[in-house]
mmCIF file of C-alpha atoms in Angstrom:
data_model
loop_
_atom_site.group_PDB
_atom_site.id
_atom_site.type_symbol
_atom_site.label_atom_id
_atom_site.label_comp_id
_atom_site.label_asym_id
_atom_site.label_seq_id
_atom_site.Cartn_x
_atom_site.Cartn_y
_atom_site.Cartn_z
ATOM 1 C CA MET A 202 53.872 -12.968 144.881
ATOM 2 C CA GLY A 203 56.042 -14.842 142.432
ATOM 3 C CA PHE A 204 59.548 -14.378 141.156
ATOM 4 C CA MET A 205 60.620 -12.133 138.329
ATOM 5 C CA PRO A 206 60.982 -14.365 135.235
ATOM 6 C CA ASP A 207 64.769 -13.961 134.868
ATOM 7 C CA SER A 208 65.658 -13.569 138.538
ATOM 8 C CA PRO A 209 68.585 -15.409 140.157
ATOM 9 C CA ALA A 210 66.167 -16.938 142.694
ATOM 10 C CA LYS A 211 63.996 -18.560 140.036
ATOM 11 C CA ALA A 212 67.034 -19.801 138.101
ATOM 12 C CA THR A 213 68.417 -21.436 141.251
ATOM 13 C CA GLY A 214 65.273 -23.461 141.932
ATOM 14 C CA LEU A 215 63.476 -21.480 144.613
ATOM 15 C CA GLN A 216 59.723 -21.877 144.406
ATOM 16 C CA VAL A 217 56.738 -19.738 145.291
ATOM 17 C CA GLY A 218 55.786 -20.719 148.844
ATOM 18 C CA ASP A 219 59.345 -21.394 150.008
ATOM 19 C CA ARG A 220 60.026 -19.695 153.343
ATOM 20 C CA ILE A 221 63.488 -18.184 153.800
ATOM 21 C CA VAL A 222 64.654 -19.027 157.320
ATOM 22 C CA SER A 223 68.300 -17.960 156.982
ATOM 23 C CA VAL A 224 70.503 -15.727 154.866
ATOM 24 C CA ASP A 225 74.235 -16.503 155.025
ATOM 25 C CA SER A 226 73.693 -18.231 158.404
ATOM 26 C CA SER A 227 71.697 -15.306 159.848
ATOM 27 C CA ASN A 228 68.338 -16.463 161.225
ATOM 28 C CA THR A 229 65.458 -14.631 159.519
ATOM 29 C CA VAL A 230 62.578 -16.041 161.570
ATOM 30 C CA GLY A 231 60.489 -13.116 162.781
ATOM 31 C CA LEU A 232 62.006 -10.607 160.349
ATOM 32 C CA SER A 233 59.890 -8.630 157.894
ATOM 33 C CA THR A 234 60.176 -9.130 154.148
ATOM 34 C CA THR A 235 61.970 -5.771 153.902
ATOM 35 C CA GLU A 236 64.539 -6.838 156.514
ATOM 36 C CA ILE A 237 65.161 -10.150 154.723
ATOM 37 C CA ILE A 238 65.616 -8.375 151.385
ATOM 38 C CA LYS A 239 68.238 -6.108 152.991
ATOM 39 C CA LEU A 240 70.153 -9.212 154.126
ATOM 40 C CA ILE A 241 69.956 -10.788 150.660
ATOM 41 C CA ARG A 242 71.203 -7.709 148.809
ATOM 42 C CA GLY A 243 74.910 -7.434 148.231
ATOM 43 C CA PRO A 244 77.628 -6.987 145.638
ATOM 44 C CA LYS A 245 76.755 -8.150 142.123
ATOM 45 C CA ASN A 246 78.133 -11.573 141.102
ATOM 46 C CA THR A 247 78.498 -12.817 144.695
ATOM 47 C CA PRO A 248 76.622 -15.889 145.979
ATOM 48 C CA VAL A 249 74.221 -15.786 148.897
ATOM 49 C CA ASP A 250 73.256 -18.840 150.990
ATOM 50 C CA LEU A 251 69.490 -18.994 151.432
ATOM 51 C CA GLY A 252 68.155 -21.537 153.922
ATOM 52 C CA VAL A 253 64.615 -22.451 152.902
ATOM 53 C CA VAL A 254 61.771 -24.442 154.427
ATOM 54 C CA ARG A 255 59.592 -26.007 151.738
ATOM 55 C CA TYR A 256 56.236 -27.680 152.224
ATOM 56 C CA GLY A 257 56.632 -31.455 152.172
ATOM 57 C CA GLU A 258 60.367 -31.394 152.974
ATOM 58 C CA THR A 259 61.674 -32.297 156.411
ATOM 59 C CA ASP A 260 65.105 -30.671 156.152
ATOM 60 C CA THR A 261 66.060 -27.072 155.481
ATOM 61 C CA LEU A 262 67.073 -26.720 151.844
ATOM 62 C CA HIS A 263 69.946 -24.442 150.794
ATOM 63 C CA PHE A 264 70.101 -22.471 147.572
ATOM 64 C CA PHE A 265 72.997 -20.349 146.374
ATOM 65 C CA PRO A 266 71.781 -17.748 143.874
ATOM 66 C CA VAL A 267 74.380 -15.326 142.553
ATOM 67 C CA ARG A 268 73.390 -11.730 143.179
ATOM 68 C CA ASP A 269 72.587 -9.687 140.103
ATOM 69 C CA ALA A 270 70.660 -6.582 139.141
ATOM 70 C CA ILE A 271 66.986 -7.377 138.602
ATOM 71 C CA ALA A 272 64.948 -5.205 136.276
ATOM 72 C CA THR A 273 61.473 -4.638 137.664
ATOM 73 C CA PRO A 274 59.149 -3.090 135.115
ATOM 74 C CA SER A 275 56.574 -0.723 136.607
ATOM 75 C CA LEU A 276 54.050 -1.952 134.042
ATOM 76 C CA PRO A 277 54.552 -5.732 133.939
ATOM 77 C CA TYR A 278 51.226 -6.670 132.375
ATOM 78 C CA TYR A 279 48.485 -5.150 130.255
ATOM 79 C CA GLY A 280 45.675 -6.382 128.061
ATOM 80 C CA MET A 281 42.556 -5.465 126.172
ATOM 81 C CA ILE A 282 39.126 -6.823 126.951
ATOM 82 C CA ASP A 283 37.627 -5.373 123.749
ATOM 83 C CA ASP A 284 38.158 -2.383 121.441
ATOM 84 C CA ARG A 285 37.328 0.127 124.188
ATOM 85 C CA ILE A 286 38.281 -1.461 127.512
ATOM 86 C CA GLY A 287 41.784 -2.308 128.615
ATOM 87 C CA TYR A 288 43.504 -3.081 131.883
ATOM 88 C CA ILE A 289 46.997 -2.713 133.297
ATOM 89 C CA ARG A 290 48.899 -3.943 136.313
ATOM 90 C CA ILE A 291 51.063 -1.289 137.947
ATOM 91 C CA ASP A 292 53.781 -2.280 140.417
#
């Protein structure tokens, strides 16, 4: 799964494949994605410290995205194969 195009995470430099190992100094190793998301959420316009392990890097990297509302369209992609057949992606 990638990032939403205008998300704070993408703007900060996080990359697909990065593994979040801490949120504001709280260890996230062994937590589910849902639990990590709960730790990341917070008041709008406040920074969050994300400790990240990235393939090829030896040290934990830290990113400081500023929390914001993220619009998540339920129909992010659609297309037509021909005049009669189309396809959609529903999230």
